Amino acid sequence: MQGGLAQRAKSGNTRTLATTEPWFVRWLLISAALLFLGFFLFLPLAIVFVEAFNKGFAAYFQSFNDPDAWSAIQLTLTAAAIAVPLNLVFGVAASWCIAKFNFIGKSVLLTLIDLPFSVSPVISGLIYVLLFGLQGWMGPWLSEHNFKVIFAVPGIVLATIFVTFPFVARELIPLMEAQGKEEEEAGLVLGASGWQVFTRITLPNIKWGLLYGVILCNARAMGEFGAVSVVSGHIRGHTNTMPLHIEILYNEYNFVAAFAVASLLALLALVTLAAKSLVEWRAQRLQDTEEGVK
Amino acid sequence: MSIEVKNITKVFGTYTALNDVSLEIKTGELVALLGPSGSGKTTLLRVIAGLEHPDQGSIVFHGNETTHIHTSERNVGFVFQHYALFRHMTVFENVAFGLRVRPNSTRPPEAQIVERVMKLLKLVQLEMLAKRYPSQISGGQRQRVALARALAVEPQVLLLDEPFGALDAKVRKELRTWLRRLHDEISVTTVLVTHDQEEALEVADRVVVMNRAKIEQIGTPEEVYMHPASPFIYDFLGNVNLFHGRVSDGKLIIGNMALSLPGTHQPMENAKVFIRPHALDLAHSANGVDQLKARIMHINPAGPLVRVELKSESSDVIQVELSQERYQELAIKRGDEVYVTPRQLKIFTDDYAI
Amino acid sequence: MLLKERSILPGFTLTLGFTLVYLSLIVLIPLSAIFLKTTQGTWEHFWGTITSPRVIASYKLSFVASFIAASINLVFGLLVAWVLVRYSFPGKRLIDSLVDLPFALPTAVAGIALTALYAPNGWIGKPMASLGIKTAFSPLGIVIALTFIGLPFVVRTVQPVLQDLELETEEAAASLGANRFQTFWRVILPSIGPALLTGFALAFARALGEYGSVVFISGNMPMKTEIIPLLIITKLEQYDYTGATAIAVVTLVISFLMLLIINLLQWWTARLKTR
């Protein structure tokens, strides 16, 4: 189980003469690292915006005049709006029982929660097709009741829930384990009910981890491509999310429009990174003040 | 409010933390549970608080069967070893917590809560820090906040788990005196867990010495120190010299020393002899066979008592404490050969004690 | 009861119950659908599908490309982690946050961006083409894409371990006469070995299943640049559900194996830390 916040490193220790490299070695290494990152990080990011504005501002904004683009944006937001809160509740429940109690099978449960992380996105979509598709288990029952899951919005939402399943739990579990259960015990001895202990003591203590998990969960939910691709049917205006819409535009050689929509997602990615850094910084500051007065 | 602990047994997996432990605590008493780590004292405290469920036995508060009552309803005040303050609440909010979570029927009005909290903060001398967060105050101050928080709900019993363990020596001494005074003022039945025997002996009305999941002895500090019931207690409480010897013909024989023992005694082969450092005296010349010859290895004159370390002919290390006057009288120095006389001793063997 | 010892904290049954139900509904039952579907077909059909030349070619491609990409990330990820932990330079904080970009950026966006970069008329593709190297629409393009998405894994796994390394062990080595390279090779590298391996395994596992970032740049030529996930989709579009499932089952088994290996590696790392 990884936990971004729980693992976040403290500021480095001061290095002495005997433990640093000569300056030219340092600068060589730094340059090599920056070159590598430049090729693999900066350039791809840059080209999204360059291509989007290739034909000028007018063409850029024109891309959003398309009703299909808008329904894609709407669908992406809807899927995220359902998947993230559900996985949030799950994450909190799972980390409560895992972090505060000792029971048989805990490590098995942890591995199971991590499963969606290791499954390829395409397979994540495939399993729902097998379950709810026309030829699937529940297929006949669903078509009887005229309820479409695959090639319709419910399927997209389900696939999104699956791929973002572990995000919040992965953040909260190590955090809550590190915090222990003494504060909760203290609250109980003072007469608080279980719910009061959870809302007044536990929740405030995990708020940064929660935020962090939600941010990551949302980013993945809005950007999921492979799984959604399999279940959606690619019906323009109905079952296309933003990433799928980008694919369609690109395959039609409508590059400016494709990159224009992509730029929105790229901006979201940058906002996600910024929010992530902010949360980490706040959590680190909190930890520092706690450790400072010991 | 009195507490009765009846035959409590608690097992964690294969490890027995408490083995048929029974104890009675009178209303208003300050009792110390004293023992080394692993003796079961913290477990016992937690069982009394309701934080652990005993496997066998019962707890009775003032005549009422309490064993199966949930901790939130026992009305006990518990002070955790590492304080367990709510890190995201201010000092004021921490202390007010117990009052604020009460159901509407029993919750006092906010104004009254504020009054009570400020009174308590004044009692623990922290009213200036009401708006601070736990991370912004020192360890000793956090400890007092934890105490105020526990007292805010007017508990019938106050339970303290090694409250001064994480603090440095000077702060510890101050808080110790302060706790005793506080107890005299509010006289709540208090149980204190500690591994520091000085603390227990100084603060408590009665001391319960525990070792390996059992109670070794219960008594006033004086009783437990002057008349320990077992070798373990003798060794655990206070400094002590341990000699090995034997008893025959009504005499205790250690090395070259033969001491006449008052009364009649059975011969003993493996006798363990405990002598406190202040129960030994030194002399420059021999006067019969009641003494042990030894050489002075080290003298530490700094302090109210002078500590002298000696080595006997059989290479036993002997610790002796002398008053400053006696030290001046004797005018001893390092390397001197002197004679050690015991004035008071305790002999244990596997079967019985003298 | 499942609980090892009675606890006074509330909510165990409620939270565990909800967790298990949600887990089963969303993850376990759908995943089992794949295995059950496979048992419906015949063994010959199953074996025939997964050993057909096109499928074998895609396994080879996916594995080799993922391995190469993870290896590149191993070396450069270590470099980046080292530089971020040990040195300071302008913009370091910004770059540190940006390392997570492949995590945060949607795979489709990455896919078209990389393709635009490395296509024959792209910023990098063009100069490479004049050198005679085909980047997009070739296995090389796939490796590049997989390197992109695996980039943060090694960096983020190694960073904390590098941070926690004790300064004194390096000073000891220096006082005993080792130069910096020797200290790095003999003292530092072995200490971060498990973390490096874990990062590699994570990057490798992620690359194996990657779809969105690769599908644009690969050109999807059967037998040449067709990765496993694409093959599954192709089969689905042809309504060959059994075929798609067969390939998926094999991939899943490998994924679970990788998950197991990674968990073991992480457990090993944690044990070394507490020694």
PDB file of C-alpha atoms in Angstrom, chain B residues 103-261:
ATOM      1  CA  PRO B 103     -26.378  14.377  24.941  1.00  0.00           C
ATOM      2  CA  ASN B 104     -28.659  17.412  24.983  1.00  0.00           C
ATOM      3  CA  SER B 105     -30.337  16.306  28.185  1.00  0.00           C
ATOM      4  CA  THR B 106     -27.219  16.367  30.306  1.00  0.00           C
ATOM      5  CA  ARG B 107     -25.136  18.959  28.476  1.00  0.00           C
ATOM      6  CA  PRO B 108     -24.615  22.152  30.448  1.00  0.00           C
ATOM      7  CA  PRO B 109     -25.214  25.458  28.646  1.00  0.00           C
ATOM      8  CA  GLU B 110     -22.253  26.826  26.735  1.00  0.00           C
ATOM      9  CA  ALA B 111     -21.625  29.633  29.203  1.00  0.00           C
ATOM     10  CA  GLN B 112     -21.328  27.130  32.005  1.00  0.00           C
ATOM     11  CA  ILE B 113     -18.964  24.998  29.947  1.00  0.00           C
ATOM     12  CA  VAL B 114     -16.708  27.985  29.383  1.00  0.00           C
ATOM     13  CA  GLU B 115     -16.738  28.760  33.073  1.00  0.00           C
ATOM     14  CA  ARG B 116     -15.895  25.237  34.076  1.00  0.00           C
ATOM     15  CA  VAL B 117     -13.129  24.877  31.538  1.00  0.00           C
ATOM     16  CA  MET B 118     -11.479  28.139  32.534  1.00  0.00           C
ATOM     17  CA  LYS B 119     -11.688  27.154  36.194  1.00  0.00           C
ATOM     18  CA  LEU B 120      -9.943  23.896  35.439  1.00  0.00           C
ATOM     19  CA  LEU B 121      -7.314  25.587  33.319  1.00  0.00           C
ATOM     20  CA  LYS B 122      -6.651  27.909  36.215  1.00  0.00           C
ATOM     21  CA  LEU B 123      -6.361  24.909  38.507  1.00  0.00           C
ATOM     22  CA  VAL B 124      -3.656  23.439  36.298  1.00  0.00           C
ATOM     23  CA  GLN B 125      -2.145  26.883  35.757  1.00  0.00           C
ATOM     24  CA  LEU B 126      -2.620  26.937  32.000  1.00  0.00           C
ATOM     25  CA  GLU B 127      -5.310  29.568  31.505  1.00  0.00           C
ATOM     26  CA  MET B 128      -2.924  31.663  29.374  1.00  0.00           C
ATOM     27  CA  LEU B 129      -2.573  28.857  26.832  1.00  0.00           C
ATOM     28  CA  ALA B 130      -6.257  28.234  26.218  1.00  0.00           C
ATOM     29  CA  LYS B 131      -6.085  29.186  22.553  1.00  0.00           C
ATOM     30  CA  ARG B 132      -2.923  27.243  21.737  1.00  0.00           C
ATOM     31  CA  TYR B 133      -2.710  23.925  19.974  1.00  0.00           C
ATOM     32  CA  PRO B 134      -1.044  20.849  21.509  1.00  0.00           C
ATOM     33  CA  SER B 135       1.833  21.114  19.061  1.00  0.00           C
ATOM     34  CA  GLN B 136       2.606  24.578  20.382  1.00  0.00           C
ATOM     35  CA  ILE B 137       3.058  23.714  24.058  1.00  0.00           C
ATOM     36  CA  SER B 138       5.645  21.741  25.973  1.00  0.00           C
ATOM     37  CA  GLY B 139       5.384  18.161  27.213  1.00  0.00           C
ATOM     38  CA  GLY B 140       4.753  19.139  30.790  1.00  0.00           C
ATOM     39  CA  GLN B 141       2.009  21.539  29.715  1.00  0.00           C
ATOM     40  CA  ARG B 142       0.402  18.883  27.523  1.00  0.00           C
ATOM     41  CA  GLN B 143       0.337  16.578  30.499  1.00  0.00           C
ATOM     42  CA  ARG B 144      -1.551  19.130  32.540  1.00  0.00           C
ATOM     43  CA  VAL B 145      -4.017  19.678  29.696  1.00  0.00           C
ATOM     44  CA  ALA B 146      -4.625  15.929  29.605  1.00  0.00           C
ATOM     45  CA  LEU B 147      -5.288  16.014  33.333  1.00  0.00           C
ATOM     46  CA  ALA B 148      -7.642  18.984  33.082  1.00  0.00           C
ATOM     47  CA  ARG B 149      -9.480  17.280  30.243  1.00  0.00           C
ATOM     48  CA  ALA B 150      -9.972  14.144  32.338  1.00  0.00           C
ATOM     49  CA  LEU B 151     -11.167  16.186  35.343  1.00  0.00           C
ATOM     50  CA  ALA B 152     -13.631  18.273  33.317  1.00  0.00           C
ATOM     51  CA  VAL B 153     -16.260  15.526  33.313  1.00  0.00           C
ATOM     52  CA  GLU B 154     -16.056  15.251  37.118  1.00  0.00           C
ATOM     53  CA  PRO B 155     -15.085  11.598  37.072  1.00  0.00           C
ATOM     54  CA  GLN B 156     -15.576   9.286  40.027  1.00  0.00           C
ATOM     55  CA  VAL B 157     -12.165   7.786  39.407  1.00  0.00           C
ATOM     56  CA  LEU B 158      -8.990   9.271  37.989  1.00  0.00           C
ATOM     57  CA  LEU B 159      -6.648   6.873  36.203  1.00  0.00           C
ATOM     58  CA  LEU B 160      -3.155   7.952  35.184  1.00  0.00           C
ATOM     59  CA  ASP B 161      -0.956   5.815  32.924  1.00  0.00           C
ATOM     60  CA  GLU B 162       2.714   6.674  33.521  1.00  0.00           C
ATOM     61  CA  PRO B 163       1.778  10.339  33.365  1.00  0.00           C
ATOM     62  CA  PHE B 164       5.257  11.700  33.852  1.00  0.00           C
ATOM     63  CA  GLY B 165       7.181   9.075  31.935  1.00  0.00           C
ATOM     64  CA  ALA B 166       8.007  11.154  28.882  1.00  0.00           C
ATOM     65  CA  LEU B 167       9.243  14.218  30.755  1.00  0.00           C
ATOM     66  CA  ASP B 168      12.692  15.150  32.003  1.00  0.00           C
ATOM     67  CA  ALA B 169      13.670  14.698  35.638  1.00  0.00           C
ATOM     68  CA  LYS B 170      13.137  18.220  36.915  1.00  0.00           C
ATOM     69  CA  VAL B 171       9.694  18.616  35.339  1.00  0.00           C
ATOM     70  CA  ARG B 172       8.792  15.193  36.606  1.00  0.00           C
ATOM     71  CA  LYS B 173       9.636  16.087  40.206  1.00  0.00           C
ATOM     72  CA  GLU B 174       7.651  19.315  40.017  1.00  0.00           C
ATOM     73  CA  LEU B 175       4.594  17.642  38.530  1.00  0.00           C
ATOM     74  CA  ARG B 176       4.781  14.918  41.125  1.00  0.00           C
ATOM     75  CA  THR B 177       4.494  17.370  44.016  1.00  0.00           C
ATOM     76  CA  TRP B 178       1.834  19.255  42.128  1.00  0.00           C
ATOM     77  CA  LEU B 179      -0.211  16.091  41.588  1.00  0.00           C
ATOM     78  CA  ARG B 180      -0.099  15.249  45.287  1.00  0.00           C
ATOM     79  CA  ARG B 181      -1.296  18.723  46.191  1.00  0.00           C
ATOM     80  CA  LEU B 182      -4.029  18.538  43.582  1.00  0.00           C
ATOM     81  CA  HIS B 183      -5.194  15.236  44.960  1.00  0.00           C
ATOM     82  CA  ASP B 184      -5.311  16.627  48.475  1.00  0.00           C
ATOM     83  CA  GLU B 185      -7.452  19.455  47.150  1.00  0.00           C
ATOM     84  CA  ILE B 186     -10.014  17.543  45.130  1.00  0.00           C
ATOM     85  CA  SER B 187      -9.695  14.057  46.710  1.00  0.00           C
ATOM     86  CA  VAL B 188     -10.884  11.957  43.785  1.00  0.00           C
ATOM     87  CA  THR B 189     -10.082   8.256  43.996  1.00  0.00           C
ATOM     88  CA  THR B 190      -6.894   8.067  41.942  1.00  0.00           C
ATOM     89  CA  VAL B 191      -4.905   5.177  40.531  1.00  0.00           C
ATOM     90  CA  LEU B 192      -1.453   5.929  39.169  1.00  0.00           C
ATOM     91  CA  VAL B 193       0.660   3.576  37.097  1.00  0.00           C
ATOM     92  CA  THR B 194       4.406   4.032  37.240  1.00  0.00           C
ATOM     93  CA  HIS B 195       7.689   2.143  36.963  1.00  0.00           C
ATOM     94  CA  ASP B 196       9.488   4.836  38.951  1.00  0.00           C
ATOM     95  CA  GLN B 197       9.632   3.686  42.559  1.00  0.00           C
ATOM     96  CA  GLU B 198      10.635   7.069  43.867  1.00  0.00           C
ATOM     97  CA  GLU B 199       7.492   8.515  42.346  1.00  0.00           C
ATOM     98  CA  ALA B 200       5.232   5.837  43.803  1.00  0.00           C
ATOM     99  CA  LEU B 201       6.743   6.039  47.272  1.00  0.00           C
ATOM    100  CA  GLU B 202       6.565   9.821  47.322  1.00  0.00           C
ATOM    101  CA  VAL B 203       3.069  10.381  46.018  1.00  0.00           C
ATOM    102  CA  ALA B 204       0.852   7.442  46.936  1.00  0.00           C
ATOM    103  CA  ASP B 205      -1.220   6.617  50.006  1.00  0.00           C
ATOM    104  CA  ARG B 206      -0.732   2.959  49.228  1.00  0.00           C
ATOM    105  CA  VAL B 207       1.569   1.175  46.811  1.00  0.00           C
ATOM    106  CA  VAL B 208       0.672  -1.980  44.884  1.00  0.00           C
ATOM    107  CA  VAL B 209       3.833  -3.699  43.681  1.00  0.00           C
ATOM    108  CA  MET B 210       3.254  -5.849  40.622  1.00  0.00           C
ATOM    109  CA  ASN B 211       5.495  -8.274  38.828  1.00  0.00           C
ATOM    110  CA  ARG B 212       4.797 -10.679  35.978  1.00  0.00           C
ATOM    111  CA  ALA B 213       1.012 -10.376  35.928  1.00  0.00           C
ATOM    112  CA  LYS B 214       0.632 -10.749  39.681  1.00  0.00           C
ATOM    113  CA  ILE B 215       0.523  -8.524  42.756  1.00  0.00           C
ATOM    114  CA  GLU B 216       3.544  -8.976  44.972  1.00  0.00           C
ATOM    115  CA  GLN B 217       2.628  -6.717  47.851  1.00  0.00           C
ATOM    116  CA  ILE B 218       0.150  -4.025  48.855  1.00  0.00           C
ATOM    117  CA  GLY B 219       0.980  -1.559  51.570  1.00  0.00           C
ATOM    118  CA  THR B 220       1.852   1.996  52.532  1.00  0.00           C
ATOM    119  CA  PRO B 221       5.103   3.293  51.050  1.00  0.00           C
ATOM    120  CA  GLU B 222       6.817   2.703  54.369  1.00  0.00           C
ATOM    121  CA  GLU B 223       5.539  -0.834  54.711  1.00  0.00           C
ATOM    122  CA  VAL B 224       6.599  -1.766  51.246  1.00  0.00           C
ATOM    123  CA  TYR B 225      10.033  -0.201  51.516  1.00  0.00           C
ATOM    124  CA  MET B 226      10.958  -1.226  55.041  1.00  0.00           C
ATOM    125  CA  HIS B 227       9.267  -4.625  55.088  1.00  0.00           C
ATOM    126  CA  PRO B 228       9.326  -5.998  51.573  1.00  0.00           C
ATOM    127  CA  ALA B 229       7.590  -9.313  51.263  1.00  0.00           C
ATOM    128  CA  SER B 230       9.807 -10.828  48.589  1.00  0.00           C
ATOM    129  CA  PRO B 231      13.295 -10.632  47.096  1.00  0.00           C
ATOM    130  CA  PHE B 232      11.863  -9.038  44.003  1.00  0.00           C
ATOM    131  CA  ILE B 233      10.492  -6.088  45.943  1.00  0.00           C
ATOM    132  CA  TYR B 234      13.635  -5.689  47.921  1.00  0.00           C
ATOM    133  CA  ASP B 235      15.602  -5.459  44.734  1.00  0.00           C
ATOM    134  CA  PHE B 236      13.131  -3.335  42.816  1.00  0.00           C
ATOM    135  CA  LEU B 237      12.585  -0.714  45.507  1.00  0.00           C
ATOM    136  CA  GLY B 238      15.601   1.307  46.421  1.00  0.00           C
ATOM    137  CA  ASN B 239      19.210   0.400  46.291  1.00  0.00           C
ATOM    138  CA  VAL B 240      20.218  -2.820  47.940  1.00  0.00           C
ATOM    139  CA  ASN B 241      23.293  -4.957  48.383  1.00  0.00           C
ATOM    140  CA  LEU B 242      22.874  -8.647  47.706  1.00  0.00           C
ATOM    141  CA  PHE B 243      25.127 -11.210  49.350  1.00  0.00           C
ATOM    142  CA  HIS B 244      25.138 -14.955  49.173  1.00  0.00           C
ATOM    143  CA  GLY B 245      25.815 -16.864  52.336  1.00  0.00           C
ATOM    144  CA  ARG B 246      24.593 -19.588  54.587  1.00  0.00           C
ATOM    145  CA  VAL B 247      23.157 -20.039  58.019  1.00  0.00           C
ATOM    146  CA  SER B 248      24.513 -22.616  60.445  1.00  0.00           C
ATOM    147  CA  ASP B 249      24.708 -22.846  64.201  1.00  0.00           C
ATOM    148  CA  GLY B 250      22.517 -19.796  64.558  1.00  0.00           C
ATOM    149  CA  LYS B 251      25.043 -17.682  62.683  1.00  0.00           C
ATOM    150  CA  LEU B 252      24.904 -16.055  59.273  1.00  0.00           C
ATOM    151  CA  ILE B 253      28.099 -16.691  57.390  1.00  0.00           C
ATOM    152  CA  ILE B 254      29.131 -14.498  54.469  1.00  0.00           C
ATOM    153  CA  GLY B 255      32.691 -14.897  53.371  1.00  0.00           C
ATOM    154  CA  ASN B 256      34.810 -14.413  56.427  1.00  0.00           C
ATOM    155  CA  MET B 257      32.058 -12.752  58.381  1.00  0.00           C
ATOM    156  CA  ALA B 258      30.018 -14.637  60.926  1.00  0.00           C
ATOM    157  CA  LEU B 259      27.032 -12.789  62.384  1.00  0.00           C
ATOM    158  CA  SER B 260      25.078 -14.018  65.379  1.00  0.00           C
ATOM    159  CA  LEU B 261      21.395 -14.056  64.644  1.00  0.00           C
TER     160      LEU B 261
END
